[in-house]
Each structure stands twice: as C-alpha cells, then as structure tokens.
Coordinates of C-alpha atoms and ligand atoms in Angstrom, one line a residue:
X1 CA 18.8 -7.5 -8.8
X2 CA 15.5 -9.9 -7.2
X3 CA 12.7 -9.6 -5.9
X4 CA 13.7 -8.8 -2.7
X5 CA 15.3 -5.1 -3.9
X6 CA 13.7 -3.1 -5.6
X7 CA 16.1 0.2 -6.1
X8 CA 13.9 0.7 -8.9
X9 CA 11.4 2.5 -7.1
X10 CA 11.1 6.7 -7.9
X11 CA 13.7 6.4 -9.7
X12 CA 14.1 8.0 -12.3
X13 CA 15.1 6.0 -15.8
X14 CA 17.9 7.1 -17.9
X15 CA 16.7 5.2 -20.4
X16 CA 13.0 4.6 -21.2
X17 CA 13.1 5.1 -24.9
X18 CA 15.1 1.4 -24.7
X19 CA 12.9 -0.6 -23.3
X20 CA 11.4 -3.4 -25.5
X21 CA 9.3 -5.2 -24.9
X22 CA 11.1 -7.8 -23.4
X23 CA 11.5 -5.9 -20.8
X24 CA 16.0 -6.5 -19.9
X25 CA 14.2 -5.1 -15.9
X26 CA 12.6 -9.1 -15.6
X27 CA 12.5 -8.3 -12.5
X28 CA 9.6 -5.0 -13.2
X29 CA 6.6 -6.7 -13.2
X30 CA 4.8 -3.7 -13.7
X31 CA 6.6 -0.1 -15.4
X32 CA 5.9 3.4 -15.3
X33 CA 8.3 5.4 -17.5
X34 CA 7.8 9.7 -18.9
X35 CA 4.2 8.9 -17.5
X36 CA 1.3 12.0 -17.4
X37 CA -2.6 12.0 -18.2
X38 CA -4.4 14.2 -18.6
X39 CA -8.3 14.3 -19.0
X40 CA -9.0 16.5 -21.3
X41 CA -11.7 19.6 -20.3
X42 CA -15.8 18.5 -21.2
X43 CA -18.8 20.0 -21.1
X44 CA -17.6 23.4 -20.0
X45 CA -15.2 21.6 -17.3
X46 CA -11.7 22.0 -17.4
X47 CA -9.2 20.1 -18.1
X48 CA -7.6 17.6 -15.6
X49 CA -3.9 17.1 -15.1
X50 CA -3.6 14.0 -12.8
X51 CA -0.3 12.5 -12.5
X52 CA 3.0 13.7 -14.0
X53 CA 6.1 12.6 -14.3
X54 CA 5.4 9.0 -13.2
X55 CA 8.9 7.3 -13.4
X56 CA 8.9 3.1 -11.1
X57 CA 8.3 0.1 -11.0
X58 CA 6.6 -2.5 -9.5
X59 CA 9.4 -5.5 -8.8
X60 CA 7.3 -8.7 -10.1
X61 CA 6.0 -10.8 -7.3
X62 CA 5.7 -8.4 -4.6
X63 CA 3.1 -6.2 -2.3
X64 CA 3.2 -2.7 -3.7
X65 CA 0.9 0.4 -1.8
X66 CA 0.5 3.1 -3.5
X67 CA -0.6 6.3 -0.8
X68 CA -2.6 9.4 -1.6
X69 CA -4.8 11.7 0.2
X70 CA -8.5 11.4 -2.2
X71 CA -7.6 13.1 -5.5
X72 CA -3.9 12.5 -5.6
X73 CA -4.5 10.0 -8.8
X74 CA -4.3 6.4 -7.3
X75 CA -7.6 5.7 -9.3
X76 CA -5.9 7.3 -12.3
X77 CA -2.4 4.8 -12.1
X78 CA -4.4 1.9 -11.7
X79 CA -6.7 2.6 -15.1
X80 CA -3.6 2.5 -16.4
X81 CA -2.1 -0.4 -15.7
X82 CA -5.4 -2.3 -16.7
X83 CA -5.4 0.2 -20.2
X84 CA -9.0 1.0 -19.0
X85 CA -7.3 4.6 -19.4
X86 CA -4.7 5.8 -22.0
X87 CA -1.4 7.6 -21.0
X88 CA -1.3 11.2 -22.7
X89 CA 3.0 10.7 -22.9
X90 CA 4.4 7.5 -22.1
X91 CA 4.3 4.3 -20.7
X92 CA 2.9 1.4 -18.8
X93 CA 5.0 -1.5 -19.6
X94 CA 3.0 -4.5 -18.2
X95 CA 5.0 -7.9 -17.8
X96 CA 7.0 -7.1 -21.0
X97 CA 3.8 -5.8 -22.5
X98 CA 2.8 -1.9 -23.7
X99 CA -0.4 -2.0 -22.8
X100 CA -1.1 1.9 -23.2
X101 CA -0.2 0.7 -26.9
X102 CA -2.6 -2.0 -26.4
X103 CA -5.9 -2.4 -28.7
X104 CA -9.2 -4.1 -29.2
X105 CA -9.1 -7.6 -29.2
X106 CA -5.1 -7.3 -27.9
X107 CA -5.5 -5.3 -24.4
X108 CA -8.1 -7.7 -23.5
X109 CA -5.9 -10.3 -24.1
X110 CA -4.1 -8.6 -21.7
X111 CA -6.8 -7.5 -19.2
X112 CA -7.5 -11.0 -18.9
X113 CA -4.2 -12.0 -16.8
X114 CA -4.4 -8.3 -15.0
X115 CA -7.1 -8.1 -12.7
X116 CA -8.6 -6.2 -10.4
X117 CA -11.2 -6.0 -7.2
X118 CA -12.7 -2.4 -5.5
X119 CA -14.5 -0.6 -2.4
X120 CA -18.1 -1.2 -3.4
X121 CA -17.1 -5.4 -5.4
X122 CA -19.1 -4.6 -7.6
X123 CA -20.8 -7.4 -8.6
X124 CA -24.6 -8.1 -10.6
X125 CA -26.6 -8.4 -7.7
X126 CA -28.5 -10.9 -10.2
X127 CA -26.0 -13.2 -10.8
X128 CA -25.1 -16.2 -7.5
X129 CA -21.6 -15.5 -6.0
X130 CA -20.5 -18.6 -8.5
X131 CA -22.0 -17.3 -11.3
X132 CA -19.6 -13.9 -10.9
X133 CA -16.9 -15.7 -10.3
X134 CA -17.6 -17.6 -13.6
X135 CA -17.6 -14.2 -15.5
X136 CA -15.0 -13.2 -16.9
X137 CA -14.8 -17.7 -17.7
X138 CA -18.0 -17.4 -19.6
X139 CA -16.3 -14.5 -21.6
X140 CA -12.9 -15.6 -22.5
X141 CA -14.4 -19.0 -24.0
X142 CA -14.2 -21.3 -21.2
X143 CA -16.5 -24.3 -21.5
X144 CA -19.6 -25.5 -19.6
X145 CA -17.8 -28.6 -17.7
X146 CA -14.2 -26.1 -17.4
X147 CA -15.2 -23.5 -15.2
X148 CA -17.6 -26.0 -13.1
X149 CA -14.5 -27.0 -11.6
X150 CA -12.5 -23.7 -11.4
X151 CA -15.1 -22.0 -9.6
X152 CA -15.1 -24.4 -6.4
X153 CA -11.4 -24.3 -6.6
X154 CA -11.8 -20.4 -6.7
X155 CA -15.0 -20.3 -4.0
X156 CA -12.5 -22.7 -1.6
X157 CA -9.2 -20.3 -2.2
X158 CA -10.8 -17.8 -0.7
X159 CA -13.1 -19.0 2.2
X160 CA -16.9 -19.2 0.6
X161 CA -17.7 -22.7 -0.4
X162 CA -20.9 -23.0 1.3
X163 CA -22.1 -19.5 -0.4
X164 CA -21.9 -20.7 -4.3
X165 CA -25.7 -20.9 -4.7
X166 CA -25.5 -17.0 -2.6
X167 CA -27.1 -13.5 -4.6
X168 CA -24.7 -10.6 -3.2
X169 CA -27.4 -9.4 -1.3
X170 CA -26.9 -12.7 1.0
X171 CA -23.6 -11.7 1.9
X172 CA -21.8 -9.8 3.9
X173 CA -19.2 -7.6 2.8
X174 CA -16.5 -9.1 3.3
X175 CA -18.0 -12.7 1.8
X176 CA -18.8 -10.3 -1.1
X177 CA -15.5 -9.5 -1.4
X178 CA -14.2 -12.4 -1.4
X179 CA -16.8 -13.7 -4.0
X180 CA -14.6 -10.0 -5.9
X181 CA -11.5 -11.7 -5.3
X182 CA -11.8 -15.2 -6.6
X183 CA -13.3 -13.2 -10.1
X184 CA -10.3 -10.7 -10.0
X185 CA -8.3 -14.5 -9.8
X186 CA -10.5 -16.5 -12.2
X187 CA -8.5 -15.9 -15.1
X188 CA -5.3 -16.6 -13.5
X189 CA -3.8 -12.8 -14.1
X190 CA 0.1 -12.0 -12.9
X191 CA -1.6 -8.7 -12.0
X192 CA -3.9 -8.2 -9.1
X193 CA -5.3 -4.8 -8.3
X194 CA -6.6 -3.1 -5.4
X195 CA -8.7 -0.3 -5.6
X196 CA -9.5 0.8 -1.6
X197 CA -10.7 -3.0 -1.2
X198 CA -10.8 -3.4 2.5
X199 CA -12.5 0.9 2.9
X200 CA -15.7 -0.5 2.8
X201 CA -15.7 -2.8 5.8
X202 CA -14.7 -3.2 9.6
X203 CA -11.5 -2.7 10.4
X204 CA -11.0 -7.4 12.3
X205 CA -13.0 -7.5 8.5
X206 CA -10.9 -6.2 6.8
X207 CA -8.1 -7.5 8.3
X208 CA -9.4 -11.5 7.1
X209 CA -9.3 -9.9 3.8
X210 CA -6.0 -8.2 3.9
X211 CA -4.7 -12.1 5.1
X212 CA -6.5 -13.5 2.4
X213 CA -4.7 -11.1 -0.5
X214 CA -1.2 -11.4 2.0
X215 CA -1.9 -16.1 0.9
X216 CA -2.3 -15.4 -2.1
X217 CA 0.5 -13.1 -3.2
X218 CA 2.5 -15.5 -1.5
X219 CA 1.3 -19.3 -2.2
X220 CA 0.0 -17.6 -6.3
X221 CA 2.7 -15.6 -6.9
X222 CA 0.8 -12.5 -7.7
X223 CA 2.1 -8.9 -7.7
X224 CA -0.6 -7.3 -5.6
X225 CA -0.1 -3.1 -6.3
X226 CA -2.5 -2.0 -3.8
X227 CA -4.5 1.5 -3.7
X228 CA -4.7 3.4 -0.3
X229 CA -6.0 6.7 1.8
X230 CA -4.6 4.4 4.7
X231 CA -1.7 3.5 6.4
X232 CA -3.0 1.0 8.9
X233 CA -3.3 -1.4 5.5
X234 CA 0.3 -0.2 3.6
X235 CA 1.8 -1.8 7.6
X236 CA -0.5 -4.3 7.2
X237 CA 0.5 -6.0 3.7
X238 CA 2.7 -4.3 1.7
X239 CA 7.1 -4.8 1.6
X240 CA 7.3 -1.3 -1.2
X241 CA 5.2 2.1 -1.3
X242 CA 5.1 5.1 -3.1
X243 CA 2.8 7.9 -0.9
X244 CA 1.9 10.0 -3.9
X245 CA 0.1 13.4 -3.6
X246 CA -1.6 15.7 -6.0
X247 CA -0.8 13.4 -9.3
X248 CA 3.3 13.4 -8.3
X249 CA 5.4 10.9 -6.5
X250 CA 7.1 12.4 -3.5
X251 CA 7.9 9.3 -1.6
X252 CA 8.4 5.8 -2.7
X253 CA 10.9 2.8 -0.4
X254 CA 10.4 0.2 1.2
X255 CA 7.9 0.2 3.7
X256 CA 10.2 0.0 6.6
X257 CA 12.1 3.2 5.5
X258 CA 9.4 4.7 5.2
X259 CA 7.8 4.0 8.6
X260 CA 11.6 5.3 10.3
X261 CA 12.5 8.1 8.0
X262 CA 9.2 9.8 6.6
X263 CA 11.0 13.1 4.5
X264 CA 7.7 14.3 3.1
X265 CA 5.2 15.9 5.1
X266 CA 2.3 13.9 3.5
X267 CA 3.8 10.7 4.5
X268 CA 4.8 12.3 7.6
X269 CA 0.5 13.4 8.3
X270 CA -0.1 9.3 7.4
X271 CA 1.7 8.6 9.8
X272 CA 1.0 9.8 12.7
X273 CA -2.3 8.7 12.1
X274 CA -1.0 4.6 12.4
X275 CA 1.5 6.0 14.9
X276 CA -1.1 8.1 17.3
X277 CA -2.7 4.8 18.5
X278 CA -0.2 2.6 19.4
X279 CA 0.3 4.4 22.9
X280 CA -0.4 2.4 25.7
X281 CA -3.5 4.3 27.3
X282 CA -1.9 3.7 30.9
X283 CA 1.2 6.1 29.5
X284 CA -1.9 7.8 27.4
X285 CA -3.7 9.4 30.1
X286 CA -0.4 10.0 32.4
X287 CA 0.9 12.6 29.6
X288 CA 0.3 16.8 29.7
X289 CA 1.4 19.4 28.6
X290 CA 3.1 20.9 31.0
X291 CA 6.1 20.1 32.7
X292 CA 5.9 20.3 36.9
X293 CA 9.6 20.1 38.6
X294 CA 10.6 16.7 39.7
X295 CA 8.6 15.0 36.0
X296 CA 10.1 14.3 32.9
X297 CA 9.4 14.8 28.9
X298 CA 8.1 12.3 26.9
X299 CA 9.2 11.9 23.2
X300 CA 8.1 8.9 20.8
X301 CA 10.2 8.0 17.7
X302 CA 11.1 4.7 15.8
X303 CA 13.1 2.6 15.0
X304 CA 14.7 -0.1 12.7
X305 CA 15.2 -3.8 14.3
X306 CA 14.6 -5.0 17.8
X307 CA 17.7 -3.8 19.5
X308 CA 17.9 -0.7 18.2
X309 CA 15.7 0.5 21.5
X310 CA 18.3 -0.8 23.7
X311 CA 21.8 0.2 22.2
X312 CA 19.3 4.2 21.5
X313 CA 18.8 5.1 24.9
X314 CA 22.6 3.6 25.7
X315 CA 23.9 6.6 23.4
X316 CA 21.5 9.1 25.2
X317 CA 23.3 7.9 28.6
X318 CA 26.4 8.1 26.8
X319 CA 26.6 10.7 24.3
X320 CA 23.8 13.4 26.4
X321 CA 24.9 12.6 29.4
X322 CA 21.2 12.2 29.8
X323 CA 19.7 9.8 32.6
X324 CA 16.3 8.2 29.5
X325 CA 14.0 6.0 31.2
X326 CA 12.1 3.4 28.5
X327 CA 8.7 4.5 28.5
X328 CA 7.1 2.1 26.5
X329 CA 8.4 0.1 23.7
X330 CA 6.4 -1.5 21.3
X331 CA 7.9 -4.2 18.4
X332 CA 5.7 -4.3 14.9
X333 CA 6.2 -6.1 11.6
X334 CA 6.1 -3.5 9.5
X335 CA 6.9 -4.5 5.8
X336 CA 8.6 -8.0 6.7
X337 CA 11.5 -6.1 8.8
X338 CA 10.8 -5.3 12.8
X339 CA 10.3 -1.9 14.5
X340 CA 10.3 -0.3 17.0
X341 CA 8.1 2.3 18.3
X342 CA 9.5 3.9 21.9
X343 CA 8.3 6.0 24.5
X344 CA 11.4 7.8 25.7
X345 CA 11.1 9.8 29.7
X346 CA 13.6 12.7 29.4
X347 CA 14.3 14.2 33.2
X348 CA 14.1 18.2 33.8
X349 CA 16.6 18.3 35.9
X350 CA 18.6 21.5 35.7
X351 CA 19.2 22.7 32.1
X352 CA 15.2 20.9 32.1
X353 CA 13.9 21.7 28.8
X354 CA 16.7 22.4 27.3
X355 CA 17.2 18.6 28.1
X356 CA 14.3 18.0 25.7
X357 CA 16.3 21.2 22.9
X358 CA 19.0 19.1 23.2
X359 CA 17.9 15.1 22.8
X360 CA 15.7 15.8 19.4
X361 CA 18.4 17.9 18.0
X362 CA 20.2 14.4 18.2
X363 CA 17.5 12.4 17.0
X364 CA 17.2 14.7 14.7
X365 CA 20.6 14.6 13.5
X366 CA 20.4 11.2 13.9
X367 CA 17.3 11.2 11.3
X368 CA 15.4 9.0 13.6
X369 CA 12.0 11.1 13.4
X370 CA 10.6 11.9 17.0
X371 CA 7.8 14.3 18.0
X372 CA 7.8 15.4 21.3
X373 CA 4.3 14.5 23.5
X374 CA 4.1 16.8 26.8
X375 CA 4.9 15.3 29.9
X376 CA 4.9 12.8 32.9
X377 CA 5.3 13.7 36.9
Ligands
LIG1 N1 -12.6 10.6 -15.9 C1 -12.0 11.5 -15.4 N2 -12.7 12.8 -16.6 C2 -12.1 13.8 -15.8 N3 -11.0 14.8 -14.9 C3 -11.2 12.4 -13.3 C4 -11.3 11.9 -13.5 N4 -11.4 11.2 -13.2 C5 -10.2 11.4 -12.0 N5 -10.1 12.7 -12.4 C6 -9.7 13.7 -11.7 O1 -8.1 13.8 -12.2 C7 -7.4 13.6 -10.2 C8 -7.3 12.7 -9.7 O2 -8.3 11.6 -9.6 P1 -8.5 10.2 -9.0 O3 -9.4 9.7 -9.3 O4 -7.3 10.0 -9.8 O5 -8.0 10.7 -7.6 P2 -7.8 8.8 -6.3 O6 -6.4 9.2 -5.9 O7 -8.5 7.4 -6.6 O8 -9.1 9.9 -5.0 P3 -9.9 9.0 -3.8 O9 -8.7 8.4 -3.3 O10 -10.7 9.6 -3.9 O11 -11.0 7.1 -4.8 C9 -8.7 14.3 -9.2 O12 -8.4 15.1 -9.7 C10 -9.9 13.5 -10.7 O13 -11.0 14.7 -10.2
LIG2 MG1 -10.1 6.7 -6.5

C-alpha cells in the first residue's frame, strides 16, 4: 500500500495486539489502536468520556483533516498524538513508537518530532519572533550559532524574514501564525498538528496559511493533522478526512468520496455549510418556493470527475425520459480530485411534481447526494 491509499482509515484494526514498535505498517505515521479517553471526575464534576473506540491510521506524508463540532473530542485526539494526554485504553503509535507508553525524557525527545500550532498562536509576548522560534531549539540544547542559522532559515521558509525582531504585539494574526508554524517546525518534526490554527483568521489569511501548510507538506514531507470545525478548511487542504461526533469516528475516507457521498447526518450538515454558498447569485436570486406552470424544479448534487455532469444529464434524459437542463456547473479540486457541483433544472410539465420525485429517487438509487432547492419560472 502506498501513501496514496489510505484504506486503513476508519477500518478497525483486527489484531492491534500485534503492532510492534517497528510497525509492520511503515506508511502509517499515526495509528490509534483501541483508544478511549475518559477525563476523571474532578472537584465534584462528573467524569467525561471524550473518546471511544477510536481505531484509525493517518498515512505518512498525508494531510488528514479531523472535523467535528465543539466538544466532539478533536483536541483530546491531538493531545494523545503528542503525548500531552494519556489514553484511558489503547495505544497511540507515532512513527512506529507507542507514544502513550513514554514518559519523562523519552517522551520529551519523542515530542521534538511532533510540532503543534494553535488557534491563538501561543507565542511569548516578551520574546521577538526570532526568539519565539528559537525557544524549542534552546530547550533541545542547540548552540547559539546553530540556532541563529536555523531561525533565519525558518523565518524565510514561512515568508516573514523581515519580522525577525518584531514582538507578537507588532504582528498581524497571519504573521503570528507564521511564527507559530516556524516554531513548530524548528526541530524538524515528522508530524505537524494543527488545532484550529486558522479559526481566528479572516478568509484571505486562512487561505494563505493553508497554502503555506500545503507547501510544507509537499516540500518537507511533513505529515499534517488538521483539526477543524470548518469543512472549507478540509476541502482546501486535506486528502483524507475523519469525522468525529461525540467521541466517535462516524465517517472517514478520501475527502473527494466524502464530498460526493456523505453518509452520516453530521457529515451532511458540515457539507451543507460549504456547498450552500456555491450557487451563482444570478440563479440563487431566481429560486422560489412554489412551482409555476412551465417552470423547472431546481435540484443540486455533487458528482465525481469533470465529465460526470454531462453523462448524468444524458442518463436522466435516456432513463427517465426527462428533458433535464444544466442550470449551473462548477468544478472544484477537492482532496486532489475533481468534484462537480451541478444544478439541474427538471421540467415541470405533466406529470409535474412526479418528475422531481422520480429524479430524486434515481439520484438516491445511484448514491448521488442531491437536494431539491425550489423552483424557477
Ligand atoms: N482536561 C479536561 N478535563 C475534563 N474534561 C475535558 C478536558 N478536556 C476536554 N474535556 C471534555 O472532553 C470533551 C471533548 O473535548 P475536546 O476539547 O477534545 O473537544 P473539541 O472537539 O476539541 O471541542 P472544541 O471544538 O470546542 O475545541 C468535552 O466534553 C470536554 O468538556
Ligand atoms: Mg478543541
């Protein structure tokens, strides 16, 4: 299995007892094996079961999105990867080592190969950009000269060579996150964990930071685990996605598959948020709730591949005898695959509403997620 196959994601591990430190699965950078996490009761507050039955692998060199609502367990999951939290049951294998079994100096050494970036950047306000980036190198015992050279290199890598002597209060949010990324990469980690790293940024800055992360993945080969509650972030950057809900993995796989065939209601609601804004304004403004004589019903759906839209329209015409028109078609690159967002017009002649029901039944039968948006005159 190569890095482009991630069949392991979401599939239960059959024999996780058999995983040795020199994992027999070199393509998995992170593997969760039989993981649950329960925070103990504390000062009269009851215990919290944050994660249950977590079994999946994150392929080496991939960008994997972990998406879920607030409280789903996303941060708990990343804190298990870098050993900040211990699992209640199971093991977390990172780069062939069981990080959940390490403590003390061994754990600190292992943590150097796992970088992390945060929503609120977590920079020290009393240190310049350069000195923030230098911090992990100081802790790792690098010499002054080596630190100086490495920090210069990192500032250039993240595109803020001119901010060397700036304090966090003198930097924009995007620049602060660039410092955070440089600091996370300082000790040349093999994994970069991002916990809502763009949630405090505007859309344009988010895009720039996600582009930077894509470059880092491509050029340095760093495996990236992207925690987010925004499907647009997953869609822009990730190839694989894991959907968490109430501490469970409810769906996982290639992003393009999940976008075209979401199965779980939570996934569908995340998708509705990103797909919801994909209608051309000229069309959206014409859609009304009630049908009119001679008008069309409007149905939106997602398809895999650039040519799939035309094929589908032809099949609807042939198999249902409907003169379907393509009101709008948009092709996006999602998870490295082309995904089309189509809006179809279904003629409302006789038998009227029945054409809509038949079209939706046909699409559902062929597993195209579709929704009836309304009508146009
Ligand atoms: N240190 C802790 N002690 C006790 N309970 C915790 C702790 N950390 C998290 N929890 C609880 O575990 C559950 C999962 O929390 P977690 O922070 O992992 O969710 P999340 O998906 O990251 O949410 P958000 O999107 O709001 O950041 C929640 O019910 C939370 O209250
Ligand atoms: Mg969180």
